[in-house]
Short mmCIF file of C-alpha atoms in Angstrom, two decimals:
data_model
loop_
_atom_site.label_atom_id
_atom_site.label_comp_id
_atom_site.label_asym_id
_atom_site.label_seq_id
_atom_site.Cartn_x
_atom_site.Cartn_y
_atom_site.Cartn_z
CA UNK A 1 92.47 159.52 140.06
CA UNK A 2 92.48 157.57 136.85
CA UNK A 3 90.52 154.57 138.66
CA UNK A 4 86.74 154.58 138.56
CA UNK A 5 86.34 150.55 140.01
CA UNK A 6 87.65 148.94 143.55
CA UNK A 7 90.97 147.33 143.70
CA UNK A 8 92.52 144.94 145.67
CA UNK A 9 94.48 147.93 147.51
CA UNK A 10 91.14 149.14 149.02
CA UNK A 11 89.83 145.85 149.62
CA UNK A 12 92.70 145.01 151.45
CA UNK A 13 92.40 148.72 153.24
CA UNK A 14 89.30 147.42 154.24
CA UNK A 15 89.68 144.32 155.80
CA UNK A 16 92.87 146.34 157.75
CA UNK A 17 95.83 144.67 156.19
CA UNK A 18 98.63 147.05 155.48
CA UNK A 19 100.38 146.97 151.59
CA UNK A 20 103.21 148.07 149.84
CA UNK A 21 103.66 149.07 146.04
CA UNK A 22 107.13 149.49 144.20
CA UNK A 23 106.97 151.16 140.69
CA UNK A 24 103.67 149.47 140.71
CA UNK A 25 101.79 151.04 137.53
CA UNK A 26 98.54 153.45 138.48
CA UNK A 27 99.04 153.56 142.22
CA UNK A 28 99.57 157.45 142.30
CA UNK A 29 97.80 158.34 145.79
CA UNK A 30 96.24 154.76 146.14
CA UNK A 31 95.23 153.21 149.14
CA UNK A 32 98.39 151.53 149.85
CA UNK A 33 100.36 151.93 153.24
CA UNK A 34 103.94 152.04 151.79
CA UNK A 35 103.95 153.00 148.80
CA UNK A 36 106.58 153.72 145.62
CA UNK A 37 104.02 154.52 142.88
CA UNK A 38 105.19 154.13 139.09
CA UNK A 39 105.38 157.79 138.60
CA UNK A 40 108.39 160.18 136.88
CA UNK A 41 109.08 163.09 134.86
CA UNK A 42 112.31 161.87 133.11
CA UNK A 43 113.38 158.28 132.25
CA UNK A 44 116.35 156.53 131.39
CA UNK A 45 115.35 152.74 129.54
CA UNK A 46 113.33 151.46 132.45
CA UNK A 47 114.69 153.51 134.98
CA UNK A 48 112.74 156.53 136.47
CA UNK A 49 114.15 160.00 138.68
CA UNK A 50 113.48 158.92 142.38
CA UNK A 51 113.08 162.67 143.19
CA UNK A 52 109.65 162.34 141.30
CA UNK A 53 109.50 159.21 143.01
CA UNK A 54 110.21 160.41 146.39
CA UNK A 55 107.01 163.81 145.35
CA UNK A 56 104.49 161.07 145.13
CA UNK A 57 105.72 158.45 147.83
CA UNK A 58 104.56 158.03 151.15
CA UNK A 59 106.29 160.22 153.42
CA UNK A 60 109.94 159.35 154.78
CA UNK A 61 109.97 155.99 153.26
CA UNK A 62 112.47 156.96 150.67
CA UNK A 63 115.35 158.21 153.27
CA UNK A 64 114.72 155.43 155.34
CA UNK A 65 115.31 152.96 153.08
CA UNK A 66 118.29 154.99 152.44
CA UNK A 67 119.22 154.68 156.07
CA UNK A 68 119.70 150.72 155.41
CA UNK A 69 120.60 150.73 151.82
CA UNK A 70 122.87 153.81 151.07
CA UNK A 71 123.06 153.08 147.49
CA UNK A 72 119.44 153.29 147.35
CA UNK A 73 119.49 157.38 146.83
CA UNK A 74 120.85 157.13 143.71
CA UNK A 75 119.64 159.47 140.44
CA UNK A 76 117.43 156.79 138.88
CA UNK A 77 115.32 154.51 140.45
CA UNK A 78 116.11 151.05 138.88
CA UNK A 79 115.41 147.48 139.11
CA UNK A 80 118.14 146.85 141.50
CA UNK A 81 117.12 149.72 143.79
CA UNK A 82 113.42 148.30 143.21
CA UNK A 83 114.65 145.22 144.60
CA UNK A 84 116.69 146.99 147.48
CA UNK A 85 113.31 149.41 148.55
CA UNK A 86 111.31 145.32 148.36
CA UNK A 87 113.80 144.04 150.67
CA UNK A 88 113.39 146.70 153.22
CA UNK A 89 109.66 146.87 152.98
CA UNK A 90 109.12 142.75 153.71
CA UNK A 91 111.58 142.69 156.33
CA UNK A 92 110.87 146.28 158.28
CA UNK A 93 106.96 146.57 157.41
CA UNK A 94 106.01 143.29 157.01
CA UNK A 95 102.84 143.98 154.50
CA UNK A 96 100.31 141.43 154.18
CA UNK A 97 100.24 142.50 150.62
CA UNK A 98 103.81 143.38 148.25
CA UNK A 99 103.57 144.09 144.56
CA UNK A 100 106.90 145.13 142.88
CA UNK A 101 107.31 145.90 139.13
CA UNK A 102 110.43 145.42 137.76
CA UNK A 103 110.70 147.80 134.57
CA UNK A 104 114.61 147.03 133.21
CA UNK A 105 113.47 144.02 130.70
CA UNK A 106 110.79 145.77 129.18
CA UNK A 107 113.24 148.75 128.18
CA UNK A 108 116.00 146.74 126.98
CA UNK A 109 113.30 144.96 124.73
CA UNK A 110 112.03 147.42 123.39
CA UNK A 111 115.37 148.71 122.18
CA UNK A 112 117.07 145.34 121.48
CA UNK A 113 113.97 143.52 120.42
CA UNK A 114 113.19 139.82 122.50
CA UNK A 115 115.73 136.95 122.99
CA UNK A 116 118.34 138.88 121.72
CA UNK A 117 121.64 138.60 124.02
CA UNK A 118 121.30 141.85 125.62
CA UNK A 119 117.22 141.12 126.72
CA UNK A 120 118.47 137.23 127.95
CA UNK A 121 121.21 139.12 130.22
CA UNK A 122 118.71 141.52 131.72
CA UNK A 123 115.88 138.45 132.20
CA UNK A 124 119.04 137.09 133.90
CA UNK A 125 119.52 140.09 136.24
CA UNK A 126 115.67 140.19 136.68
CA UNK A 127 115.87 136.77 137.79
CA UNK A 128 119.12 137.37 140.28
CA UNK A 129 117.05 140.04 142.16
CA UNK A 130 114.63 137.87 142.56
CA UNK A 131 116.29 135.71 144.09
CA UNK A 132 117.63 138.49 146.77
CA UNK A 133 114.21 139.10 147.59
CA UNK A 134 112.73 135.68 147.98
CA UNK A 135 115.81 134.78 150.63
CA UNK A 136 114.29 137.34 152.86
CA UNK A 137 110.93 136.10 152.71
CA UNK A 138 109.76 133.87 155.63
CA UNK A 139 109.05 130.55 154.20
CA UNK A 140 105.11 130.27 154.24
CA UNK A 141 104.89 133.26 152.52
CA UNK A 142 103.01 132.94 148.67
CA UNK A 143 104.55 134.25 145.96
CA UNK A 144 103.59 135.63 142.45
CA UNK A 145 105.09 136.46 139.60
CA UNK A 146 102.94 138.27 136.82
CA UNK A 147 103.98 139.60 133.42
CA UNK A 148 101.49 142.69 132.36
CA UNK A 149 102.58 141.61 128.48
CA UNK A 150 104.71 139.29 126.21
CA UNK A 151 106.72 140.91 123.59
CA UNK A 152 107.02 140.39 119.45
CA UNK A 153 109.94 142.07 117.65
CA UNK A 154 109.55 144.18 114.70
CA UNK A 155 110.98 145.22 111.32
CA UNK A 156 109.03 147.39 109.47
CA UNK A 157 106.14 149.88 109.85
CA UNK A 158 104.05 150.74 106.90
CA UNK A 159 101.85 153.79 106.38
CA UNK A 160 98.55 152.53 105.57
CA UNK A 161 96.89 155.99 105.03
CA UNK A 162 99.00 156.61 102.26
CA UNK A 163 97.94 153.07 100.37
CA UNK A 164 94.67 154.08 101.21
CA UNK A 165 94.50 157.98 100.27
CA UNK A 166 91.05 157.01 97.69
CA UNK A 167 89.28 154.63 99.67
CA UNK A 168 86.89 155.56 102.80
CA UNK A 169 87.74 156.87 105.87
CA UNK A 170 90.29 153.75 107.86
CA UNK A 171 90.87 153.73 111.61
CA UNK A 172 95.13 153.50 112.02
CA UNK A 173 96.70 152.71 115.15
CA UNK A 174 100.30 150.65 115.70
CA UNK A 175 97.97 147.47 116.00
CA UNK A 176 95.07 147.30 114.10
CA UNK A 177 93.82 149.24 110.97
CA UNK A 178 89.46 149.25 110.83
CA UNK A 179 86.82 151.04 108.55
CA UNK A 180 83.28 150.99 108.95
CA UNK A 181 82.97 152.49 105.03
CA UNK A 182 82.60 149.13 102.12
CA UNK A 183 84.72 150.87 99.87
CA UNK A 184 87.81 150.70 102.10
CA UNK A 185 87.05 147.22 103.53
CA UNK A 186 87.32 146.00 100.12
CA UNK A 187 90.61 147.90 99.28
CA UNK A 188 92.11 146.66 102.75
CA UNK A 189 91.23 142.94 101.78
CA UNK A 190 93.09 143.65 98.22
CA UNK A 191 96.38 144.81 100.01
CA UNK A 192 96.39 142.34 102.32
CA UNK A 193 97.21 139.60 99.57
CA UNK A 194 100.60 141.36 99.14
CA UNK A 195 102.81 140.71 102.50
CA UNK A 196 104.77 143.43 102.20
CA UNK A 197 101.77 145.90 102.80
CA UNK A 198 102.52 144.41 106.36
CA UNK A 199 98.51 143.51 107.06
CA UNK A 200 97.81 139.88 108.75
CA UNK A 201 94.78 138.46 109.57
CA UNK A 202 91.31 139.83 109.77
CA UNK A 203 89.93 139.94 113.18
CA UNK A 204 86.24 138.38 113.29
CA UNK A 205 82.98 140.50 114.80
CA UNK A 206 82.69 137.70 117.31
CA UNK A 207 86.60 138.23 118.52
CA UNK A 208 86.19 142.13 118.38
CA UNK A 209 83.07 141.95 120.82
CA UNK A 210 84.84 139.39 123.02
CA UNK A 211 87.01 142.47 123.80
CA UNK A 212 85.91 145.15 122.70
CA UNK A 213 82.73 147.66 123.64
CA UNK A 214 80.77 148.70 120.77
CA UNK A 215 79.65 147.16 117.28
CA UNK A 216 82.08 145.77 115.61
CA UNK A 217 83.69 147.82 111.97
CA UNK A 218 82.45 146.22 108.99
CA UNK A 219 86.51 145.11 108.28
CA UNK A 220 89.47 145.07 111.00
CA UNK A 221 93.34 143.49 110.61
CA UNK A 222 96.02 143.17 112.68
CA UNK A 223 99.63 143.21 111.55
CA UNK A 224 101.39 140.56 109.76
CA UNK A 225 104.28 139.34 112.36
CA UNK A 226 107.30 141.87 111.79
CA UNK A 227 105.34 144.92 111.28
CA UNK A 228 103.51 148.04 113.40
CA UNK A 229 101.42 150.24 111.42
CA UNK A 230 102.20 153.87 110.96
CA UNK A 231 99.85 156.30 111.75
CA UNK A 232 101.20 158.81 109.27
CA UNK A 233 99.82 160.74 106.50
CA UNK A 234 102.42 161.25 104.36
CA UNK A 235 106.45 160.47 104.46
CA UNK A 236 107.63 157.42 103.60
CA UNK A 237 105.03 154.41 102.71
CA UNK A 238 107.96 151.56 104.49
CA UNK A 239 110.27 152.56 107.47
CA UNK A 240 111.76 151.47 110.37
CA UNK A 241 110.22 151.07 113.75
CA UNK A 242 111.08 153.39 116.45
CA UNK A 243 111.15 150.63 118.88
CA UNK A 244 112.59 146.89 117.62
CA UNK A 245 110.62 145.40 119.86
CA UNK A 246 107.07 146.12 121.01
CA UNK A 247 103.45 145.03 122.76
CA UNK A 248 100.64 146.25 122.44
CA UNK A 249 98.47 144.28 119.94
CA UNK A 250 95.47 142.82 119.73
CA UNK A 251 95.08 140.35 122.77
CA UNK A 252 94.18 137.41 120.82
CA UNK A 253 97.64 137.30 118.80
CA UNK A 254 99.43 133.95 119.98
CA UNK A 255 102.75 135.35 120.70
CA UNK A 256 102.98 138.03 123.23
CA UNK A 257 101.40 136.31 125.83
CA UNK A 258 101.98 137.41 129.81
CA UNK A 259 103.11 134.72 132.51
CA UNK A 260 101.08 133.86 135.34
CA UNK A 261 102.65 131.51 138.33
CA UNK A 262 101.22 131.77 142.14
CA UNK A 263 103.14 129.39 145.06
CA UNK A 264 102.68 128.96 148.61
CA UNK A 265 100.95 128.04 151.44
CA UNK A 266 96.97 126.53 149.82
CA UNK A 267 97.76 127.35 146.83
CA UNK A 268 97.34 123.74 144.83
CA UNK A 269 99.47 122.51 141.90
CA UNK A 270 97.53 123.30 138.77
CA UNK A 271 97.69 124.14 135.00
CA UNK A 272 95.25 126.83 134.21
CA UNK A 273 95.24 127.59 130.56
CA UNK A 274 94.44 130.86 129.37
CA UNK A 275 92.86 133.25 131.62
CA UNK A 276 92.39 136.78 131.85
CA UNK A 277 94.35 139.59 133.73
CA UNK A 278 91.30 140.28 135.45
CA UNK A 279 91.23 137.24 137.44
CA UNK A 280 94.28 137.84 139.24
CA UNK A 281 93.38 140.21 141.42
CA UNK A 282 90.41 137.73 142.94
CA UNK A 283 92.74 134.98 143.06
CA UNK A 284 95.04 137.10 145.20
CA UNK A 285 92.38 138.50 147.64
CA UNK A 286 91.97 134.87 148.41
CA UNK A 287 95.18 134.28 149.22
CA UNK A 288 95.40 136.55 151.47
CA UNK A 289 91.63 136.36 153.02
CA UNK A 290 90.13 139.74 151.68
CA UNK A 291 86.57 140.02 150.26
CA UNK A 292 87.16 141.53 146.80
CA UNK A 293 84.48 141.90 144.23
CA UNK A 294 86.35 143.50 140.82
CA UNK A 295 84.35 146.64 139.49
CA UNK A 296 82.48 147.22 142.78
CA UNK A 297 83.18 150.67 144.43
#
């Protein structure tokens, strides 16, 4: 079990409210009374094999949703047989607690970078099945809909191990490139003044420990928008990106920021601002009347 803190799944396991979970990320033998985890051993874009599925799901649910939806068996678990398993959940189970994740946007994406026709069509298609589910929903029921990431497109990658072969020992991932050594802070701030070494802006200690565990490295960038870092040491110094599209940065970067919107029954028309992930999961255990205290186990 990859969890080490409470979650809203036990909390609501607690109080004795059954739950359900489709392709819901981390929820491999979780608490959850009907449950789909995210789980697979081949993929197709953002579908996954049900078979795998079906290994880690709660007994029978798979061929009973079958039962009602025959083209739910298919090969690959997608977001329209996501939907379909949803639909038979909220109106044969009735949970007092549903979380679906719809995968098909994020794949398409990745591949065809954001905005571009093909990723507007699938938000479109996302937004259709959505639709299916919410006409089965009774009408007091509160509804969420959560985005785990935004997305930023990119052009290039650039192999900053290579530029920096003499300098100190660097830290290179995708998203940020750090060094604890003066030697190689001072050669990263000298590459950064030409843009197409790909490095943006320098992330300050204050914004590292807002996030981050640890003392800060004495110098730490993020990529300039358009570019990933490579994490090779040798090849080519400029390619292209396996992916045009990605997430993953640091979490302060303006543009790939997630979605949060909650409606229904006491929930009161507000603009929150920025807030973290982490207070989601409170905000939900009010809604539906569970004591949840995040980290406590």
């Amino acid at each position: 079990n990859m969890l080490k803190a409470a979650t809203l799944w036990d909390a609501a396991k607690a109080a004795g409210l059954t739950t359900a979970a489709v392709t819901w990320p981390v929820t491999v033998d979780a608490p959850i009374t009907w449950n789909l985890p995210e789980y697979f051993l081949k993929r197709q874009g953002g579908a996954m094999d049900l078979a795998a599925i079906e290994s880690k799901s709660t007994p029978g649910l798979v061929p009973a949703i079958a039962a009602k939806y025959p083209s739910f068996r298919q090969q690959w678990m997608d977001d329209r047989t996501r939907a379909l398993a949803t639909m038979y959940l909220l109106t044969e189970k009735h949970p007092a607690f549903t979380a679906v994740h719809f995968v098909d946007l994020d794949a398409e994406e990745h591949d065809t970078e954001p905005f571009s026709p093909a990723s507007n069509a699938m938000l479109e298609w996302t937004d259709e099945l959505i639709g299916n589910i919410l006409r089965v929903l009774p009408a007091d029921t509160a509804i969420a809909l959560v985005s785990d990431h935004g997305f930023i497109p990119v052009k290039k990658t650039v192999a900053l191990k290579l530029l920096l072969k003499e300098a100190g020992p660097v830290n290179v991932t995708p998203f940020t490139v750090s060094t604890m050594d003066p030697t190689a802070a001072t050669k990263l701030e000298e590459l950064r003044k030409d843009p197409a070494n790909g490095i943006g802006r320098a992330i300050p200690a204050d914004e590292w420990k807002r996030f981050m565990p640890g003392n800060p490295p004495l110098a730490i960038y993020e990529p300039a928008d358009g570019y990933v870092f490579s994490t090779a040491a040798s090849g080519e110094l400029y390619g292209k990106p396996y992916e045009i599209g990605t997430h993953g940065y640091w979490p302060n970067r303006p543009g790939p920021r997630a979605t949060f919107i909650l409606k229904g029954p006491g929930v009161h028309a507000e603009k929150l601002g920025e807030l973290s992930m982490r207070e989601i999961a409170p905000r939900f255990a009010k809604v539906i009347g569970v004591r949840f205290v995040p980290g406590a186990r």
